[in-house]
């Protein structure tokens, strides 16, 4: 999930985009596979890396000079959100629990 990288995820480190010690969660929207080289660049190369919210896993890298690169995942993560109260089905007798 780094610009131009073709390393298969199976050979990558799973990186917390927001580091665990900075309060980052171990959750799909904060994890991305990075090869060892790009993992080092992310942490020590002066780049800024963020996952775009509600994007299904798109990662934005910003170089030390301010150039931005968007990296699309091979397959997007489904974006889940809680249903609004108005979207929730109202309980009815035919939906009663079967026990
Ligand atoms: Zn790489």
mmCIF file with all atom_site columns, C-alpha atoms and ligand atoms in Angstrom:
data_model
loop_
_atom_site.group_PDB
_atom_site.id
_atom_site.type_symbol
_atom_site.label_atom_id
_atom_site.label_alt_id
_atom_site.label_comp_id
_atom_site.label_asym_id
_atom_site.label_entity_id
_atom_site.label_seq_id
_atom_site.pdbx_PDB_ins_code
_atom_site.Cartn_x
_atom_site.Cartn_y
_atom_site.Cartn_z
_atom_site.occupancy
_atom_site.B_iso_or_equiv
_atom_site.pdbx_formal_charge
_atom_site.auth_seq_id
_atom_site.auth_comp_id
_atom_site.auth_asym_id
_atom_site.auth_atom_id
_atom_site.pdbx_PDB_model_num
ATOM   1   C  CA  . UNK A 1 1  ? 0.000   0.000   0.000  1.00 0.00 ? 1  UNK A CA  1
ATOM   2   C  CA  . UNK A 1 2  ? 2.846   2.372   -0.880 1.00 0.00 ? 2  UNK A CA  1
ATOM   3   C  CA  . UNK A 1 3  ? 3.175   4.378   -4.114 1.00 0.00 ? 3  UNK A CA  1
ATOM   4   C  CA  . UNK A 1 4  ? 4.517   2.156   -6.878 1.00 0.00 ? 4  UNK A CA  1
ATOM   5   C  CA  . UNK A 1 5  ? 5.067   -0.863  -4.655 1.00 0.00 ? 5  UNK A CA  1
ATOM   6   C  CA  . UNK A 1 6  ? 4.117   -4.260  -6.089 1.00 0.00 ? 6  UNK A CA  1
ATOM   7   C  CA  . UNK A 1 7  ? 5.045   -6.431  -3.106 1.00 0.00 ? 7  UNK A CA  1
ATOM   8   C  CA  . UNK A 1 8  ? 2.211   -8.909  -2.387 1.00 0.00 ? 8  UNK A CA  1
ATOM   9   C  CA  . UNK A 1 9  ? 0.503   -8.304  0.940  1.00 0.00 ? 9  UNK A CA  1
ATOM   10  C  CA  . UNK A 1 10 ? 1.412   -11.836 2.006  1.00 0.00 ? 10 UNK A CA  1
ATOM   11  C  CA  . UNK A 1 11 ? 5.083   -10.769 2.086  1.00 0.00 ? 11 UNK A CA  1
ATOM   12  C  CA  . UNK A 1 12 ? 4.470   -7.463  3.887  1.00 0.00 ? 12 UNK A CA  1
ATOM   13  C  CA  . UNK A 1 13 ? 4.365   -6.178  7.434  1.00 0.00 ? 13 UNK A CA  1
ATOM   14  C  CA  . UNK A 1 14 ? 0.921   -5.160  8.651  1.00 0.00 ? 14 UNK A CA  1
ATOM   15  C  CA  . UNK A 1 15 ? 1.405   -1.542  9.660  1.00 0.00 ? 15 UNK A CA  1
ATOM   16  C  CA  . UNK A 1 16 ? -0.747  0.568   11.962 1.00 0.00 ? 16 UNK A CA  1
ATOM   17  C  CA  . UNK A 1 17 ? -1.264  3.698   9.822  1.00 0.00 ? 17 UNK A CA  1
ATOM   18  C  CA  . UNK A 1 18 ? -1.678  5.686   13.054 1.00 0.00 ? 18 UNK A CA  1
ATOM   19  C  CA  . UNK A 1 19 ? 0.898   4.043   15.285 1.00 0.00 ? 19 UNK A CA  1
ATOM   20  C  CA  . UNK A 1 20 ? -0.298  1.997   18.229 1.00 0.00 ? 20 UNK A CA  1
ATOM   21  C  CA  . UNK A 1 21 ? 1.790   4.109   20.613 1.00 0.00 ? 21 UNK A CA  1
ATOM   22  C  CA  . UNK A 1 22 ? 0.065   7.227   19.212 1.00 0.00 ? 22 UNK A CA  1
ATOM   23  C  CA  . UNK A 1 23 ? -3.367  5.776   19.980 1.00 0.00 ? 23 UNK A CA  1
ATOM   24  C  CA  . UNK A 1 24 ? -4.003  3.998   16.690 1.00 0.00 ? 24 UNK A CA  1
ATOM   25  C  CA  . UNK A 1 25 ? -6.440  1.097   16.770 1.00 0.00 ? 25 UNK A CA  1
ATOM   26  C  CA  . UNK A 1 26 ? -5.830  -2.417  15.559 1.00 0.00 ? 26 UNK A CA  1
ATOM   27  C  CA  . UNK A 1 27 ? -8.749  -2.249  13.148 1.00 0.00 ? 27 UNK A CA  1
ATOM   28  C  CA  . UNK A 1 28 ? -9.175  -2.653  9.398  1.00 0.00 ? 28 UNK A CA  1
ATOM   29  C  CA  . UNK A 1 29 ? -9.434  1.093   8.850  1.00 0.00 ? 29 UNK A CA  1
ATOM   30  C  CA  . UNK A 1 30 ? -6.044  1.622   10.504 1.00 0.00 ? 30 UNK A CA  1
ATOM   31  C  CA  . UNK A 1 31 ? -4.033  -1.298  9.136  1.00 0.00 ? 31 UNK A CA  1
ATOM   32  C  CA  . UNK A 1 32 ? -2.279  -1.593  5.784  1.00 0.00 ? 32 UNK A CA  1
ATOM   33  C  CA  . UNK A 1 33 ? 0.343   -3.961  4.374  1.00 0.00 ? 33 UNK A CA  1
ATOM   34  C  CA  . UNK A 1 34 ? 3.735   -2.353  3.741  1.00 0.00 ? 34 UNK A CA  1
ATOM   35  C  CA  . UNK A 1 35 ? 6.869   -4.053  2.471  1.00 0.00 ? 35 UNK A CA  1
ATOM   36  C  CA  . UNK A 1 36 ? 9.878   -3.813  4.764  1.00 0.00 ? 36 UNK A CA  1
ATOM   37  C  CA  . UNK A 1 37 ? 11.421  -1.022  2.663  1.00 0.00 ? 37 UNK A CA  1
ATOM   38  C  CA  . UNK A 1 38 ? 8.325   1.155   2.539  1.00 0.00 ? 38 UNK A CA  1
ATOM   39  C  CA  . UNK A 1 39 ? 7.624   0.433   6.200  1.00 0.00 ? 39 UNK A CA  1
ATOM   40  C  CA  . UNK A 1 40 ? 11.022  1.923   7.008  1.00 0.00 ? 40 UNK A CA  1
ATOM   41  C  CA  . UNK A 1 41 ? 10.407  4.890   4.679  1.00 0.00 ? 41 UNK A CA  1
ATOM   42  C  CA  . UNK A 1 42 ? 7.034   5.555   6.340  1.00 0.00 ? 42 UNK A CA  1
ATOM   43  C  CA  . UNK A 1 43 ? 8.544   5.698   9.808  1.00 0.00 ? 43 UNK A CA  1
ATOM   44  C  CA  . UNK A 1 44 ? 11.915  7.267   9.063  1.00 0.00 ? 44 UNK A CA  1
ATOM   45  C  CA  . UNK A 1 45 ? 11.657  8.987   5.675  1.00 0.00 ? 45 UNK A CA  1
ATOM   46  C  CA  . UNK A 1 46 ? 9.708   12.113  6.574  1.00 0.00 ? 46 UNK A CA  1
ATOM   47  C  CA  . UNK A 1 47 ? 6.529   11.040  4.789  1.00 0.00 ? 47 UNK A CA  1
ATOM   48  C  CA  . UNK A 1 48 ? 3.014   11.530  6.155  1.00 0.00 ? 48 UNK A CA  1
ATOM   49  C  CA  . UNK A 1 49 ? 0.663   8.593   5.656  1.00 0.00 ? 49 UNK A CA  1
ATOM   50  C  CA  . UNK A 1 50 ? -3.076  8.622   6.363  1.00 0.00 ? 50 UNK A CA  1
ATOM   51  C  CA  . UNK A 1 51 ? -6.013  6.414   5.459  1.00 0.00 ? 51 UNK A CA  1
ATOM   52  C  CA  . UNK A 1 52 ? -8.828  8.414   3.910  1.00 0.00 ? 52 UNK A CA  1
ATOM   53  C  CA  . UNK A 1 53 ? -11.990 8.084   5.990  1.00 0.00 ? 53 UNK A CA  1
ATOM   54  C  CA  . UNK A 1 54 ? -14.827 5.999   4.518  1.00 0.00 ? 54 UNK A CA  1
ATOM   55  C  CA  . UNK A 1 55 ? -12.689 5.207   1.469  1.00 0.00 ? 55 UNK A CA  1
ATOM   56  C  CA  . UNK A 1 56 ? -12.506 1.453   1.872  1.00 0.00 ? 56 UNK A CA  1
ATOM   57  C  CA  . UNK A 1 57 ? -8.783  1.518   2.493  1.00 0.00 ? 57 UNK A CA  1
ATOM   58  C  CA  . UNK A 1 58 ? -7.325  4.250   0.267  1.00 0.00 ? 58 UNK A CA  1
ATOM   59  C  CA  . UNK A 1 59 ? -3.992  5.411   1.696  1.00 0.00 ? 59 UNK A CA  1
ATOM   60  C  CA  . UNK A 1 60 ? -2.616  8.898   1.056  1.00 0.00 ? 60 UNK A CA  1
ATOM   61  C  CA  . UNK A 1 61 ? 1.152   9.380   1.192  1.00 0.00 ? 61 UNK A CA  1
ATOM   62  C  CA  . UNK A 1 62 ? 2.561   12.905  1.309  1.00 0.00 ? 62 UNK A CA  1
ATOM   63  C  CA  . UNK A 1 63 ? 6.240   13.281  0.544  1.00 0.00 ? 63 UNK A CA  1
ATOM   64  C  CA  . UNK A 1 64 ? 8.576   15.473  2.607  1.00 0.00 ? 64 UNK A CA  1
ATOM   65  C  CA  . UNK A 1 65 ? 8.213   18.033  -0.231 1.00 0.00 ? 65 UNK A CA  1
ATOM   66  C  CA  . UNK A 1 66 ? 4.412   17.985  -0.140 1.00 0.00 ? 66 UNK A CA  1
ATOM   67  C  CA  . UNK A 1 67 ? 3.641   15.849  -3.178 1.00 0.00 ? 67 UNK A CA  1
ATOM   68  C  CA  . UNK A 1 68 ? 0.610   13.612  -2.603 1.00 0.00 ? 68 UNK A CA  1
ATOM   69  C  CA  . UNK A 1 69 ? 0.064   10.056  -3.797 1.00 0.00 ? 69 UNK A CA  1
ATOM   70  C  CA  . UNK A 1 70 ? -3.152  8.084   -3.400 1.00 0.00 ? 70 UNK A CA  1
ATOM   71  C  CA  . UNK A 1 71 ? -2.790  4.319   -3.217 1.00 0.00 ? 71 UNK A CA  1
ATOM   72  C  CA  . UNK A 1 72 ? -5.910  2.296   -3.958 1.00 0.00 ? 72 UNK A CA  1
ATOM   73  C  CA  . UNK A 1 73 ? -6.182  -1.153  -2.393 1.00 0.00 ? 73 UNK A CA  1
ATOM   74  C  CA  . UNK A 1 74 ? -6.481  -4.080  -4.761 1.00 0.00 ? 74 UNK A CA  1
ATOM   75  C  CA  . UNK A 1 75 ? -9.838  -4.795  -3.160 1.00 0.00 ? 75 UNK A CA  1
ATOM   76  C  CA  . UNK A 1 76 ? -11.663 -2.214  -1.100 1.00 0.00 ? 76 UNK A CA  1
ATOM   77  C  CA  . UNK A 1 77 ? -12.719 -2.915  2.440  1.00 0.00 ? 77 UNK A CA  1
ATOM   78  C  CA  . UNK A 1 78 ? -16.484 -2.725  2.891  1.00 0.00 ? 78 UNK A CA  1
ATOM   79  C  CA  . UNK A 1 79 ? -17.461 0.487   4.632  1.00 0.00 ? 79 UNK A CA  1
ATOM   80  C  CA  . UNK A 1 80 ? -19.884 -0.178  7.433  1.00 0.00 ? 80 UNK A CA  1
ATOM   81  C  CA  . UNK A 1 81 ? -21.831 2.376   9.338  1.00 0.00 ? 81 UNK A CA  1
ATOM   82  C  CA  . UNK A 1 82 ? -24.453 2.104   12.017 1.00 0.00 ? 82 UNK A CA  1
ATOM   83  C  CA  . UNK A 1 83 ? -28.010 2.503   10.766 1.00 0.00 ? 83 UNK A CA  1
ATOM   84  C  CA  . UNK A 1 84 ? -29.693 5.758   11.653 1.00 0.00 ? 84 UNK A CA  1
ATOM   85  C  CA  . UNK A 1 85 ? -32.726 5.323   13.936 1.00 0.00 ? 85 UNK A CA  1
ATOM   86  C  CA  . UNK A 1 86 ? -35.029 6.180   11.007 1.00 0.00 ? 86 UNK A CA  1
ATOM   87  C  CA  . UNK A 1 87 ? -33.469 3.336   8.964  1.00 0.00 ? 87 UNK A CA  1
ATOM   88  C  CA  . UNK A 1 88 ? -33.981 0.659   11.576 1.00 0.00 ? 88 UNK A CA  1
ATOM   89  C  CA  . UNK A 1 89 ? -36.850 -1.758  11.038 1.00 0.00 ? 89 UNK A CA  1
ATOM   90  C  CA  . UNK A 1 90 ? -39.663 -1.339  13.518 1.00 0.00 ? 90 UNK A CA  1
ATOM   91  C  CA  . UNK A 1 91 ? -40.370 -4.482  15.523 1.00 0.00 ? 91 UNK A CA  1
ATOM   92  C  CA  . UNK A 1 92 ? -43.593 -6.230  14.593 1.00 0.00 ? 92 UNK A CA  1
ATOM   93  C  CA  . UNK A 1 93 ? -45.382 -9.419  15.632 1.00 0.00 ? 93 UNK A CA  1
ATOM   94  C  CA  . UNK A 1 94 ? -44.268 -11.353 12.535 1.00 0.00 ? 94 UNK A CA  1
ATOM   95  C  CA  . UNK A 1 95 ? -40.669 -10.580 13.392 1.00 0.00 ? 95 UNK A CA  1
ATOM   96  C  CA  . UNK A 1 96 ? -40.951 -11.957 16.906 1.00 0.00 ? 96 UNK A CA  1
ATOM   97  C  CA  . UNK A 1 97 ? -38.138 -14.174 18.100 1.00 0.00 ? 97 UNK A CA  1
ATOM   98  C  CA  . UNK A 1 98 ? -38.781 -17.850 17.177 1.00 0.00 ? 98 UNK A CA  1
ATOM   99  C  CA  . UNK A 1 99 ? -38.518 -19.094 20.750 1.00 0.00 ? 99 UNK A CA  1
HETATM 100 ZN ZN1 . LIG B 2 .  ? 7.018   -1.472  -0.870 1.00 0.00 ? 1  LIG B ZN1 1
#
